Amino acid sequence: QMQLVESGGGLVQPGGSLRLSCAASGFTFSSYAMAWYRQAPGKERELVASITSTGGSSNYANSVKGRFTISRDNAKNTVYLQMNSLKPEDTAVYCCKASWGHRIAWGQGTQVTVSS
């Protein structure tokens, strides 16, 4: 069964940093594109960043461009989201997603709270 498990969330002060991890199992990780989404209370789910199966290219939402970096280690079946210069508006539940054609898997999510 395809499974994604996020970790690394927590409470940080504005301007701080966090690195989220998403560990994959049950499928051929290197065949799947990966992405990070977030959803805050009262807001729609937002695509934060995505990366191709090889890690050759990535894309970012304008709101995080220059602050966040998505990366992957196919040998470890893990995708990361490095978050720097965090702002209160980054507060949300962050989920990772794997996709290959019509095959899609979602993680349960990890809470990120940015507050002083």
PDB file of C-alpha atoms in Angstrom:
ATOM      1  CA  GLN A   1       0.000   0.000   0.000  1.00  0.00           C
ATOM      2  CA  MET A   2       1.286   3.456  -0.899  1.00  0.00           C
ATOM      3  CA  GLN A   3       2.114   5.477   2.206  1.00  0.00           C
ATOM      4  CA  LEU A   4       3.552   8.932   2.910  1.00  0.00           C
ATOM      5  CA  VAL A   5       4.503  10.085   6.418  1.00  0.00           C
ATOM      6  CA  GLU A   6       5.403  13.708   7.136  1.00  0.00           C
ATOM      7  CA  SER A   7       7.550  14.919  10.020  1.00  0.00           C
ATOM      8  CA  GLY A   8       9.407  18.019  11.176  1.00  0.00           C
ATOM      9  CA  GLY A   9       6.543  20.380  11.927  1.00  0.00           C
ATOM     10  CA  GLY A  10       6.306  22.444  15.076  1.00  0.00           C
ATOM     11  CA  LEU A  11       6.170  25.915  16.607  1.00  0.00           C
ATOM     12  CA  VAL A  12       8.703  28.507  15.421  1.00  0.00           C
ATOM     13  CA  GLN A  13       9.110  32.265  15.752  1.00  0.00           C
ATOM     14  CA  PRO A  14       8.758  34.606  12.763  1.00  0.00           C
ATOM     15  CA  GLY A  15      12.008  34.642  10.824  1.00  0.00           C
ATOM     16  CA  GLY A  16      12.876  31.123  11.923  1.00  0.00           C
ATOM     17  CA  SER A  17      13.402  27.965   9.889  1.00  0.00           C
ATOM     18  CA  LEU A  18      12.056  24.423   9.709  1.00  0.00           C
ATOM     19  CA  ARG A  19      12.751  21.435   7.490  1.00  0.00           C
ATOM     20  CA  LEU A  20       9.861  19.104   6.750  1.00  0.00           C
ATOM     21  CA  SER A  21      10.404  15.513   5.630  1.00  0.00           C
ATOM     22  CA  CYS A  22       8.079  13.109   3.849  1.00  0.00           C
ATOM     23  CA  ALA A  23       9.056   9.436   3.902  1.00  0.00           C
ATOM     24  CA  ALA A  24       7.528   7.227   1.196  1.00  0.00           C
ATOM     25  CA  SER A  25       6.912   3.480   1.080  1.00  0.00           C
ATOM     26  CA  GLY A  26       4.890   0.946  -0.887  1.00  0.00           C
ATOM     27  CA  PHE A  27       5.699   2.248  -4.363  1.00  0.00           C
ATOM     28  CA  THR A  28       8.565   3.112  -6.692  1.00  0.00           C
ATOM     29  CA  PHE A  29       9.386   6.541  -5.314  1.00  0.00           C
ATOM     30  CA  SER A  30      11.703   7.525  -8.171  1.00  0.00           C
ATOM     31  CA  SER A  31       8.830   7.224 -10.690  1.00  0.00           C
ATOM     32  CA  TYR A  32       6.649   9.803  -8.937  1.00  0.00           C
ATOM     33  CA  ALA A  33       6.552  13.555  -8.980  1.00  0.00           C
ATOM     34  CA  MET A  34       6.270  14.986  -5.462  1.00  0.00           C
ATOM     35  CA  ALA A  35       4.662  18.105  -4.071  1.00  0.00           C
ATOM     36  CA  TRP A  36       3.973  19.938  -0.829  1.00  0.00           C
ATOM     37  CA  TYR A  37       0.566  21.459  -0.141  1.00  0.00           C
ATOM     38  CA  ARG A  38      -0.688  23.458   2.814  1.00  0.00           C
ATOM     39  CA  GLN A  39      -4.071  24.370   4.229  1.00  0.00           C
ATOM     40  CA  ALA A  40      -4.823  26.933   6.915  1.00  0.00           C
ATOM     41  CA  PRO A  41      -8.140  27.157   8.796  1.00  0.00           C
ATOM     42  CA  GLY A  42     -10.751  28.852   6.619  1.00  0.00           C
ATOM     43  CA  LYS A  43      -8.504  28.750   3.547  1.00  0.00           C
ATOM     44  CA  GLU A  44      -8.423  26.510   0.488  1.00  0.00           C
ATOM     45  CA  ARG A  45      -5.615  24.022  -0.007  1.00  0.00           C
ATOM     46  CA  GLU A  46      -2.619  25.644  -1.691  1.00  0.00           C
ATOM     47  CA  LEU A  47       0.159  24.091  -3.771  1.00  0.00           C
ATOM     48  CA  VAL A  48       3.405  25.242  -2.160  1.00  0.00           C
ATOM     49  CA  ALA A  49       6.099  23.481  -4.190  1.00  0.00           C
ATOM     50  CA  SER A  50       6.561  20.593  -6.601  1.00  0.00           C
ATOM     51  CA  ILE A  51       9.486  18.605  -7.953  1.00  0.00           C
ATOM     52  CA  THR A  52       9.904  16.187 -10.846  1.00  0.00           C
ATOM     53  CA  SER A  53      10.613  12.496 -10.352  1.00  0.00           C
ATOM     54  CA  THR A  54      14.333  12.946 -10.987  1.00  0.00           C
ATOM     55  CA  GLY A  55      14.608  16.176  -9.027  1.00  0.00           C
ATOM     56  CA  GLY A  56      15.630  17.959 -12.210  1.00  0.00           C
ATOM     57  CA  SER A  57      13.200  20.842 -11.875  1.00  0.00           C
ATOM     58  CA  SER A  58      10.933  22.400  -9.275  1.00  0.00           C
ATOM     59  CA  ASN A  59       8.214  25.030  -8.989  1.00  0.00           C
ATOM     60  CA  TYR A  60       7.021  27.275  -6.158  1.00  0.00           C
ATOM     61  CA  ALA A  61       4.049  29.362  -5.193  1.00  0.00           C
ATOM     62  CA  ASN A  62       4.807  33.072  -5.427  1.00  0.00           C
ATOM     63  CA  SER A  63       4.147  33.434  -1.706  1.00  0.00           C
ATOM     64  CA  VAL A  64       7.100  31.186  -0.797  1.00  0.00           C
ATOM     65  CA  LYS A  65       9.493  31.767  -3.694  1.00  0.00           C
ATOM     66  CA  GLY A  66      12.944  32.676  -2.428  1.00  0.00           C
ATOM     67  CA  ARG A  67      12.203  31.371   1.075  1.00  0.00           C
ATOM     68  CA  PHE A  68      11.323  27.678   0.597  1.00  0.00           C
ATOM     69  CA  THR A  69      13.263  24.938  -1.186  1.00  0.00           C
ATOM     70  CA  ILE A  70      11.924  21.524  -2.200  1.00  0.00           C
ATOM     71  CA  SER A  71      14.358  18.661  -2.703  1.00  0.00           C
ATOM     72  CA  ARG A  72      14.324  14.871  -2.845  1.00  0.00           C
ATOM     73  CA  ASP A  73      16.643  11.976  -2.131  1.00  0.00           C
ATOM     74  CA  ASN A  74      15.482   9.026  -4.209  1.00  0.00           C
ATOM     75  CA  ALA A  75      17.941   6.697  -2.463  1.00  0.00           C
ATOM     76  CA  LYS A  76      16.161   7.464   0.830  1.00  0.00           C
ATOM     77  CA  ASN A  77      12.620   7.629  -0.626  1.00  0.00           C
ATOM     78  CA  THR A  78      12.223  11.041   0.978  1.00  0.00           C
ATOM     79  CA  VAL A  79      11.185  14.517  -0.140  1.00  0.00           C
ATOM     80  CA  TYR A  80      12.028  17.619   1.900  1.00  0.00           C
ATOM     81  CA  LEU A  81      10.774  21.161   2.267  1.00  0.00           C
ATOM     82  CA  GLN A  82      13.294  23.614   3.710  1.00  0.00           C
ATOM     83  CA  MET A  83      11.431  26.659   5.030  1.00  0.00           C
ATOM     84  CA  ASN A  84      13.373  29.826   5.880  1.00  0.00           C
ATOM     85  CA  SER A  85      12.319  33.338   6.910  1.00  0.00           C
ATOM     86  CA  LEU A  86       9.006  31.986   8.140  1.00  0.00           C
ATOM     87  CA  LYS A  87       6.026  34.308   8.475  1.00  0.00           C
ATOM     88  CA  PRO A  88       2.823  33.973  10.530  1.00  0.00           C
ATOM     89  CA  GLU A  89       0.880  33.487   7.284  1.00  0.00           C
ATOM     90  CA  ASP A  90       2.874  30.283   6.687  1.00  0.00           C
ATOM     91  CA  THR A  91       0.953  28.687   9.565  1.00  0.00           C
ATOM     92  CA  ALA A  92      -0.901  25.654   8.181  1.00  0.00           C
ATOM     93  CA  VAL A  93      -1.039  21.887   7.990  1.00  0.00           C
ATOM     94  CA  TYR A  94       1.526  20.785   5.405  1.00  0.00           C
ATOM     95  CA  CYS A  95       0.921  17.598   3.400  1.00  0.00           C
ATOM     96  CA  CYS A  96       3.012  15.831   0.805  1.00  0.00           C
ATOM     97  CA  LYS A  97       1.619  14.282  -2.370  1.00  0.00           C
ATOM     98  CA  ALA A  98       2.978  11.684  -4.785  1.00  0.00           C
ATOM     99  CA  SER A  99       1.651  11.432  -8.329  1.00  0.00           C
ATOM    100  CA  TRP A 100       2.286   9.350 -11.443  1.00  0.00           C
ATOM    101  CA  GLY A 101      -0.431   9.697 -14.030  1.00  0.00           C
ATOM    102  CA  HIS A 102      -3.702   8.807 -12.309  1.00  0.00           C
ATOM    103  CA  ARG A 103      -1.901   7.237  -9.330  1.00  0.00           C
ATOM    104  CA  ILE A 104      -1.975   9.627  -6.367  1.00  0.00           C
ATOM    105  CA  ALA A 105      -1.118   9.312  -2.674  1.00  0.00           C
ATOM    106  CA  TRP A 106      -1.404  11.833   0.174  1.00  0.00           C
ATOM    107  CA  GLY A 107       0.227  12.025   3.571  1.00  0.00           C
ATOM    108  CA  GLN A 108      -1.631  12.801   6.807  1.00  0.00           C
ATOM    109  CA  GLY A 109       0.051  16.170   7.281  1.00  0.00           C
ATOM    110  CA  THR A 110       2.192  17.942   9.858  1.00  0.00           C
ATOM    111  CA  GLN A 111       1.314  21.178  11.676  1.00  0.00           C
ATOM    112  CA  VAL A 112       3.510  24.251  11.233  1.00  0.00           C
ATOM    113  CA  THR A 113       2.797  27.216  13.505  1.00  0.00           C
ATOM    114  CA  VAL A 114       4.696  30.500  13.153  1.00  0.00           C
ATOM    115  CA  SER A 115       4.070  32.755  16.133  1.00  0.00           C
ATOM    116  CA  SER A 116       5.889  34.898  18.667  1.00  0.00           C
TER     117      SER A 116
END
